[in-house]
Coordinates of C-alpha atoms in Angstrom, one line a residue:
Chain A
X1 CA -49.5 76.6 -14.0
X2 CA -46.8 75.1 -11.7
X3 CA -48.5 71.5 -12.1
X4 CA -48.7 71.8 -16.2
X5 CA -45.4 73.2 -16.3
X6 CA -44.0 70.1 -14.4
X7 CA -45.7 67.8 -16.7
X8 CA -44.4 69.0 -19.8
X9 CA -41.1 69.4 -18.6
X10 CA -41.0 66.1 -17.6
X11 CA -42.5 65.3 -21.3
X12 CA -39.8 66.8 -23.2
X13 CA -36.9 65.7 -21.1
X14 CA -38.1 62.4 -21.4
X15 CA -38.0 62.7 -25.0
X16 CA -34.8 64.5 -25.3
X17 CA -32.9 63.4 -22.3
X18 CA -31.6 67.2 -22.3
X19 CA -32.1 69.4 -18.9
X20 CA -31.7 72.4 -21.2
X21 CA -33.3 71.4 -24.1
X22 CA -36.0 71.0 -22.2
X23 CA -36.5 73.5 -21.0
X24 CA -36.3 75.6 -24.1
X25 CA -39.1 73.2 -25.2
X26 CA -41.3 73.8 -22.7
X27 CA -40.9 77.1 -22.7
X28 CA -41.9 77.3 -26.5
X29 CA -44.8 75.0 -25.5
X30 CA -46.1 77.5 -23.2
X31 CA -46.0 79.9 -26.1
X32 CA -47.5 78.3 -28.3
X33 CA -50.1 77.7 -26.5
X34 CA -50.9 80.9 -25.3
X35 CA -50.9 82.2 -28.5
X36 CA -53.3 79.6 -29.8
X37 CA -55.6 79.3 -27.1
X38 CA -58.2 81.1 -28.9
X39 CA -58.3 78.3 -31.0
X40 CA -58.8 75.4 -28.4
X41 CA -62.2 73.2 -28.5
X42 CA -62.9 70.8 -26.4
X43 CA -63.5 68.8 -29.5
X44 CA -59.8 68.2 -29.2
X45 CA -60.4 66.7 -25.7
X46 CA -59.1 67.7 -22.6
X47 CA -57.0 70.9 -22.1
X48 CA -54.1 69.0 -21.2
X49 CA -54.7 66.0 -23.7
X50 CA -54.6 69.5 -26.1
X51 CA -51.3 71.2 -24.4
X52 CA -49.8 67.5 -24.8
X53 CA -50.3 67.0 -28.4
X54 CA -48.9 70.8 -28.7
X55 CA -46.1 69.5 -27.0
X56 CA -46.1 65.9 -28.8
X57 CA -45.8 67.9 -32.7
X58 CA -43.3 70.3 -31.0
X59 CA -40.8 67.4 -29.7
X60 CA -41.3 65.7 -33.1
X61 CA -39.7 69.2 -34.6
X62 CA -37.3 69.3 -32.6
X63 CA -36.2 65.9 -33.0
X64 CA -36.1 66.6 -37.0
X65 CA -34.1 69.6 -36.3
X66 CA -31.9 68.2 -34.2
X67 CA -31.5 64.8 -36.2
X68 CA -28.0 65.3 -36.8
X69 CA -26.6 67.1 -33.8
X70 CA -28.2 64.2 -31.6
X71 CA -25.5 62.0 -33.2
X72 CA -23.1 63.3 -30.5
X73 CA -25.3 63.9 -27.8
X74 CA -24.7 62.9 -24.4
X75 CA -27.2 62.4 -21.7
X76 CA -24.5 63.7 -19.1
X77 CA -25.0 66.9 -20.3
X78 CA -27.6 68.0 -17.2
X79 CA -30.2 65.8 -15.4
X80 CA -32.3 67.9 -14.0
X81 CA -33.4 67.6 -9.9
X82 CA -35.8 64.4 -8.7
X83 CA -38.5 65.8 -7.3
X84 CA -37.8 67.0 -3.6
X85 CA -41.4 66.3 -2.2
X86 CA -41.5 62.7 -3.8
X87 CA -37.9 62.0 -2.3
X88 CA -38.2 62.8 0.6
X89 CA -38.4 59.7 3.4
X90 CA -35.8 57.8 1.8
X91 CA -32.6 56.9 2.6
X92 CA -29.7 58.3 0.8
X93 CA -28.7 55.5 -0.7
X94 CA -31.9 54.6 -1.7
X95 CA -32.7 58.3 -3.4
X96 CA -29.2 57.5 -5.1
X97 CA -30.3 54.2 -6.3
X98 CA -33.6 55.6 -7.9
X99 CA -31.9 58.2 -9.2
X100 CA -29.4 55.8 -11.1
X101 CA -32.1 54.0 -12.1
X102 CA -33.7 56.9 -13.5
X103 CA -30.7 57.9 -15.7
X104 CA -30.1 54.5 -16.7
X105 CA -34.2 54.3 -18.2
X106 CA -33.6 57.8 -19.7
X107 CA -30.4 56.0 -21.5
X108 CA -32.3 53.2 -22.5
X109 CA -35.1 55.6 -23.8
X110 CA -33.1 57.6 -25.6
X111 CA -31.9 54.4 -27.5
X112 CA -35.3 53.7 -29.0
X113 CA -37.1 54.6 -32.1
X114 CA -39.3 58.1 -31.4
X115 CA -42.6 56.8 -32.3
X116 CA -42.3 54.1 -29.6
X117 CA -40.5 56.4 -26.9
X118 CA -43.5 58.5 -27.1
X119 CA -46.1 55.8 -27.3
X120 CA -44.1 54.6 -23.8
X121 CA -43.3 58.2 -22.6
X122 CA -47.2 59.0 -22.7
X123 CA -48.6 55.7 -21.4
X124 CA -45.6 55.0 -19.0
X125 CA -44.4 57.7 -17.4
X126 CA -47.4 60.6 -18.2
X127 CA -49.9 57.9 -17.2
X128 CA -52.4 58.6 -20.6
X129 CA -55.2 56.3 -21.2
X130 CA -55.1 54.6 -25.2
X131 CA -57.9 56.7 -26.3
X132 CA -56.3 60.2 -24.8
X133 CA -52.8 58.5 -26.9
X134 CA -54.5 58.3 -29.9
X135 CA -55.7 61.7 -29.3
X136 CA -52.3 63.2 -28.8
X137 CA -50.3 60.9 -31.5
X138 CA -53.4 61.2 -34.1
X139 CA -53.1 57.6 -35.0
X140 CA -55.7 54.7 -34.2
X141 CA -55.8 53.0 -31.1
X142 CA -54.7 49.7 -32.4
X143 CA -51.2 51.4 -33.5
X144 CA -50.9 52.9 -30.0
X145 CA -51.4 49.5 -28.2
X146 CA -48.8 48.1 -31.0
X147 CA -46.4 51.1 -30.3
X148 CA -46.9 51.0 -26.7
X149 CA -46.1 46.9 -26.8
X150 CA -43.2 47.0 -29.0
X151 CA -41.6 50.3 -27.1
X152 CA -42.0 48.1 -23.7
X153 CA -40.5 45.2 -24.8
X154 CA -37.6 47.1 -26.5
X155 CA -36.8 49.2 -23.6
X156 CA -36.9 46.2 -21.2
X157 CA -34.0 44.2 -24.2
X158 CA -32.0 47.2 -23.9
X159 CA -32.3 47.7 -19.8
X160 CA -31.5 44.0 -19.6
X161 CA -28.4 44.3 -22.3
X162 CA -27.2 46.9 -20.1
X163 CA -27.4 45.2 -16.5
X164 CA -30.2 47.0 -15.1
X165 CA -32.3 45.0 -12.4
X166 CA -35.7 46.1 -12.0
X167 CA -38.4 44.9 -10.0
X168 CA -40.1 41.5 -11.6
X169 CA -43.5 42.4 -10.8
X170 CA -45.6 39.8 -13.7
Chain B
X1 CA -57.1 29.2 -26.1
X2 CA -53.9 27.8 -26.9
X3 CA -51.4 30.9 -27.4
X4 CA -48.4 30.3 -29.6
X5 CA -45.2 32.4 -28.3
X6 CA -45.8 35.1 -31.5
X7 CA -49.4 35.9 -29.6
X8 CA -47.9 36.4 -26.1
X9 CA -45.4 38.6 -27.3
X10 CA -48.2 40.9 -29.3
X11 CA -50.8 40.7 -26.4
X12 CA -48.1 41.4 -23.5
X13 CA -49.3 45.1 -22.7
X14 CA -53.1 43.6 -23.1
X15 CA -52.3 41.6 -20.0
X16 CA -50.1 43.7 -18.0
X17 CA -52.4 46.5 -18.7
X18 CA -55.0 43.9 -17.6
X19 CA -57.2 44.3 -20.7
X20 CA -57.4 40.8 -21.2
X21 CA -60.6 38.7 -20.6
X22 CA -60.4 36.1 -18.0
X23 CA -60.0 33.4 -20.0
X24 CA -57.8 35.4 -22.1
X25 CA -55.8 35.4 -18.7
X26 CA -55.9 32.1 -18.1
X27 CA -54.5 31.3 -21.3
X28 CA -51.8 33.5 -21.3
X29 CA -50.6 32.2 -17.7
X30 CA -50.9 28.7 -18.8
X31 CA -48.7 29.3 -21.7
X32 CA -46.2 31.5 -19.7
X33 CA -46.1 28.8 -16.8
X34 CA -44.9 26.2 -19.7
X35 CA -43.0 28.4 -21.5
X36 CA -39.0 28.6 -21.5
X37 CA -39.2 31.4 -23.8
X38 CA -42.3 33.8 -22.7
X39 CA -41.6 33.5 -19.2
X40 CA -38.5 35.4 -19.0
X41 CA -40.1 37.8 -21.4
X42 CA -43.2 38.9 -19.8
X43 CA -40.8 38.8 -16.1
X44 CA -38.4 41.1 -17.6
X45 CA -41.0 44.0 -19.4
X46 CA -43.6 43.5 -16.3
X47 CA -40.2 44.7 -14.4
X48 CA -39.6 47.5 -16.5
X49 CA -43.5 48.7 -16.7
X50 CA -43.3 48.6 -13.1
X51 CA -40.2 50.3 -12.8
X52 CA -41.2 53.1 -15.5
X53 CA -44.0 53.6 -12.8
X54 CA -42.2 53.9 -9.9
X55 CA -39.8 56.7 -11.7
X56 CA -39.7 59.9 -9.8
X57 CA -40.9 63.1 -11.6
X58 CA -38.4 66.1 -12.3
X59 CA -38.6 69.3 -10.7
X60 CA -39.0 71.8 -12.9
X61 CA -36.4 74.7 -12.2
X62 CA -37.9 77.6 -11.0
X63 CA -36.6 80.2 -12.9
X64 CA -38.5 78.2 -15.6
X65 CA -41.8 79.2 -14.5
X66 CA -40.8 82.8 -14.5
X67 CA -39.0 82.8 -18.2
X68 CA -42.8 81.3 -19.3
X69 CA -44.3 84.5 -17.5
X70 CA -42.1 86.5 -18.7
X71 CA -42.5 85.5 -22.1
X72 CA -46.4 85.2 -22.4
X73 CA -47.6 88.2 -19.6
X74 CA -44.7 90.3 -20.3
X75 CA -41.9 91.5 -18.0
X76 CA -43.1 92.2 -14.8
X77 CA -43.1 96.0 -14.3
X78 CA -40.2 96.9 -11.7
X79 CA -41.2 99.4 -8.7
X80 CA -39.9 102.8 -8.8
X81 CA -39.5 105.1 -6.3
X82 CA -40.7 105.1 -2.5
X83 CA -42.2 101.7 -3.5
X84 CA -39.2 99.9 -4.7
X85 CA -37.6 100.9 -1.3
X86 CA -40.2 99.7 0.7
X87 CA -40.2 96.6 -1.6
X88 CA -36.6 96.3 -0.7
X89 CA -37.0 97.1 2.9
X90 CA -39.8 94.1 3.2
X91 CA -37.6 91.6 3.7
X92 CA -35.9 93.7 6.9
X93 CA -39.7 94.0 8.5
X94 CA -39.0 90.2 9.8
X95 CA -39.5 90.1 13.7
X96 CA -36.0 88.3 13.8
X97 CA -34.3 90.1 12.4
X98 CA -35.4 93.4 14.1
X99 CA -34.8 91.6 17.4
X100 CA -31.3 90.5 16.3
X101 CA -30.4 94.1 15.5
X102 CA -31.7 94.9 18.4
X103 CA -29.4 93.0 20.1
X104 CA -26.6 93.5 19.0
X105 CA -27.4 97.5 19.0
X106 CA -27.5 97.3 23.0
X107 CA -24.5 95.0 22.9
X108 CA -22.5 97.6 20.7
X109 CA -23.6 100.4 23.2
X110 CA -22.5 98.2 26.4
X111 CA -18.8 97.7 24.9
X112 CA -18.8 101.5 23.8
X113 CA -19.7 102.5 27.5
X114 CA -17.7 100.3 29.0
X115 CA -14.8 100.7 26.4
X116 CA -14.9 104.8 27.5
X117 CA -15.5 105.2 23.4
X118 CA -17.0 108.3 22.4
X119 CA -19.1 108.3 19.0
X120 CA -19.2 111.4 16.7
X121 CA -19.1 111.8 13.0
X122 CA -15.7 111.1 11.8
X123 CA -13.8 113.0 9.8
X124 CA -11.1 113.1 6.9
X125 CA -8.5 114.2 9.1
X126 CA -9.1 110.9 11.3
X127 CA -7.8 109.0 8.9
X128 CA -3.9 110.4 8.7
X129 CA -1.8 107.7 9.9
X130 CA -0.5 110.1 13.0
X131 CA -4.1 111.2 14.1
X132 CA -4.7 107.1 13.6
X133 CA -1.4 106.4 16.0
X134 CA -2.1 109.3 18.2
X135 CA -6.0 108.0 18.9
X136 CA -5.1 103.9 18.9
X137 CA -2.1 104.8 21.6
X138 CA -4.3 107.2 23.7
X139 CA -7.2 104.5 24.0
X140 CA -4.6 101.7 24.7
X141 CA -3.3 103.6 27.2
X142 CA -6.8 104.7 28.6
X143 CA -7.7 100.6 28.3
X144 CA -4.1 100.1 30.3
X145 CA -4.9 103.0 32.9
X146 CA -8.3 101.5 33.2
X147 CA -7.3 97.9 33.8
X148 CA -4.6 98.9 36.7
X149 CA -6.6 100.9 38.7
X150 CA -9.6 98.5 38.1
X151 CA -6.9 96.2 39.6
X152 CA -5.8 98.7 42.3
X153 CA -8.8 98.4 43.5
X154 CA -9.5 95.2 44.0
X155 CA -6.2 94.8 45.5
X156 CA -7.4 97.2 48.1
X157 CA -10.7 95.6 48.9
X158 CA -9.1 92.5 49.8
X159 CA -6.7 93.6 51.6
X160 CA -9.2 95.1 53.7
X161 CA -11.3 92.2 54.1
X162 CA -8.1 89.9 54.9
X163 CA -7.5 92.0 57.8
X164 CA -11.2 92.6 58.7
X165 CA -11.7 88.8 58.7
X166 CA -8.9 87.9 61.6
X167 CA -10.6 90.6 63.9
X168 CA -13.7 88.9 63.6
X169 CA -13.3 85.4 64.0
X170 CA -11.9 85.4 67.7
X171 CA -15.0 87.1 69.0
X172 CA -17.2 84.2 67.2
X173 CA -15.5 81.2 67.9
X174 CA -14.4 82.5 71.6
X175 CA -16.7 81.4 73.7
X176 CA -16.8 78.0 71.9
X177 CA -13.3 77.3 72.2
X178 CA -12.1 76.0 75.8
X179 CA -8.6 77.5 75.4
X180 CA -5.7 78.3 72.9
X181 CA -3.5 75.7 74.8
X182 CA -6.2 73.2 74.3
X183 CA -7.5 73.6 70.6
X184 CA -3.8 73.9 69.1
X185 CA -3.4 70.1 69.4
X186 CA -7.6 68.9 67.9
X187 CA -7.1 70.9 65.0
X188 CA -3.7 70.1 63.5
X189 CA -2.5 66.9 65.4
X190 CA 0.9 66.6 63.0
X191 CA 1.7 69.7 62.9
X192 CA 4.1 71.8 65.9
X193 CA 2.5 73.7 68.4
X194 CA 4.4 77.2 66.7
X195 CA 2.8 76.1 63.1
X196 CA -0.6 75.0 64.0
X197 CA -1.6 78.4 66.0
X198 CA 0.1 80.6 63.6
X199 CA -3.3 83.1 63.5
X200 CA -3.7 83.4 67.4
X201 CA -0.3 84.8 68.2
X202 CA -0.9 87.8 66.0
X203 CA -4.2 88.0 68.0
X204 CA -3.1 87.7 70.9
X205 CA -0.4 90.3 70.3
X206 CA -3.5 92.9 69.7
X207 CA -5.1 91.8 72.6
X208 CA -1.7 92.4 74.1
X209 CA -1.3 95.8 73.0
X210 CA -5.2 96.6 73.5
X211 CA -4.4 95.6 77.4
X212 CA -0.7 97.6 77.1
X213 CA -3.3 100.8 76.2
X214 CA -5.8 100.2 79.0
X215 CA -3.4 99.9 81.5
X216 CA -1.1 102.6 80.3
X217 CA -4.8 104.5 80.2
X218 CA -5.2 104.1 83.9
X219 CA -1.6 104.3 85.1
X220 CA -2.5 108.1 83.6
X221 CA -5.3 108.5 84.7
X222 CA -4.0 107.0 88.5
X223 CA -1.3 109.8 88.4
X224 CA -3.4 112.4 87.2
X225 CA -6.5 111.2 90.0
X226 CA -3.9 110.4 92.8
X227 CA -5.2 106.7 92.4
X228 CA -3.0 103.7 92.9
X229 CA -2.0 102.6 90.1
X230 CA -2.7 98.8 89.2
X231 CA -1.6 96.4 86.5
X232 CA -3.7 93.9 84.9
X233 CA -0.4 92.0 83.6

């Protein structure tokens, strides 16, 4: 529960760089889903390729509803806590540095088109294989690997427009 | 293969994701390593992939987990009687705590005893403002009674060792010491004769008077024997 829970939260607030937002989200998510499981298969794949594509049509609702109000949106509004158990072992200044990093990625995210931040957010960050994407996103793979390719190289136009050093890794 | 910069751009995630074919890969590196353009390009999103990765996941709050139960289960049913006070007690059964209040219970009773406090169950009358004065200035004065003959005593008990303690060194150091004449000038070269044997006069004046009683003892008991009488001094 505590694991799934995690995952989605981290899921929406990627998307909607919003602490409370995202919460609300998962939350519904969680309803949802409880009130559908009767009508999970594993056709669908894996229960949490299922809860993710849940989630996935859920965000893209939101993000319709919210269309206009995102206009003035602010990602100051709450970033939620790194996780304590992954941060632990580091200096401060090095748990201050990933976590301006962090924010700096979730501004850079926010700045891209939807379809490619979830393309990214799934591959990226949730760590989804191409075929479980497709899955989720309902689209073939070829338009996930496109999505996925255009969304990276985006994000990393916007990161370097705004100053941000990352690790060169090729 | 000879890629053209369009191709590298398209196939970028192909080869960071490594689902290129080796010569694919080759291909790809031999256009990068010539390259002005592509070079910077797959540096700068091979930075950001790897930086996506090393991201740090968010903690969900915890109250979170609790609204989901709460709004799929149902709000968990509160305890009512005897059990909701032993659910509230729980936390109180830790050992620490017990031996904390413990602790400080015995300390309480310590002060109280040694305060002179008496406990009883206090009453509305207590707290008028002349039963309060009355009660704080008869335990001040009890704590000030207290204190001074606490102090009396103690007063007393040295005293009585101070003079206790002159009595006894002569007979322990007596035999050691040659003469009074003699030690005055080891053990206070600097000093007068009159300063460095100010003790021994007073001692000598009780052996003085001890010798004044034995001889005044057998001048009585000379004229009351028909003895001659004889003087030690």
């Amino acid at each position: 529960m505590r694991r799934h829970t995690r995952r989605i939260y981290n899921l929406c607030y990627r998307f909607t760089s919003n602490a409370h937002e995202a919460e609300d989200l998962t939350q519904e998510v969680f309803l949802r889903i409880y009130r559908t499981l009767a009508t999970y298969r594993s056709l669908h794949g894996g229960f949490a390729t299922w809860m993710t594509s849940v989630t996935r049509n859920l965000l893209i609702d939101h993000y319709r509803r919210t269309k206009r109000d995102r206009m003035t949106d602010s990602l100051d509004d709450a970033m939620p806590r790194l996780e304590n158990k992954e941060a632990t072992g580091r200096r401060p200044d090095q748990i201050a540095l990933v976590a301006e990093l962090g924010e700096q990625v979730q501004r850079a995210l926010g700045k891209i088109s939807p379809d490619l931040r979830e393309a990214v957010i799934l591959r990226d960050l949730q760590g989804l294989e191409y075929r479980e994407i497709r899955d989720v996103l309902g689209v073939p793979e070829g338009t996930v690997k496109s999505r996925i390719n255009r969304g990276r190289i985006e994000l990393a136009r916007l990161l370097e427009q705004m100053g941000v050093r990352l690790p060169n890794t090729p | 293969m000879n890629w053209t910069c369009e191709e590298i751009e398209a196939r970028l995630s192909d080869y960071l994701d490594r689902l290129l074919e080796p010569g694919e890969r080759s291909g790809f590196d031999a256009h990068v390593a010539g390259c002005a353009r592509c070079a910077p390009l797959v540096g700068m999103v091979a930075g950001t992939v790897a930086g996506l990765h090393g991201l740090e996941p968010f903690e969900a709050p915890p109250r979170l987990h609790y609204r989901i139960l709460d709004h799929t289960l149902g709000p968990r049913g509160r305890k009512k009687g005897m059990r909701a006070w032993l659910a509230w007690l729980r936390p109180l059964s830790s050992p620490r705590l017990i031996y904390g209040a413990a602790s400080v219970a015995v300390t309480m009773a310590v002060l109280f005893q040694a305060l002179g406090l008496e406990w009883r169950v206090p009453r509305l009358s207590d707290l008028a403002p002349s039963n309060v004065y009355r009660t704080t200035d008869r335990r001040v004065h009890l704590l000030y009674a207290r204190g001074a003959k606490f102090v009396t005593d103690l007063r007393v008990v040295y005293e009585i060792q101070s003079r206790l303690r002159p009595e006894a060194e002569p007979q322990t150091t007596a035999p050691e010491q040659p003469s009074d004449e003699q030690r005055a000038p080891q053990k206070s070269p600097r000093k007068s004769d009159d300063q460095s044997s100010g003790p021994q006069p007073k001692s000598r004046r009780e052996l003085d008077r001890a010798k004044d009683r034995t001889a005044n003892l057998t001048t009585l008991a000379c004229a009351v024997g028909g003895l001659p009488a004889r003087s030690d001094r």
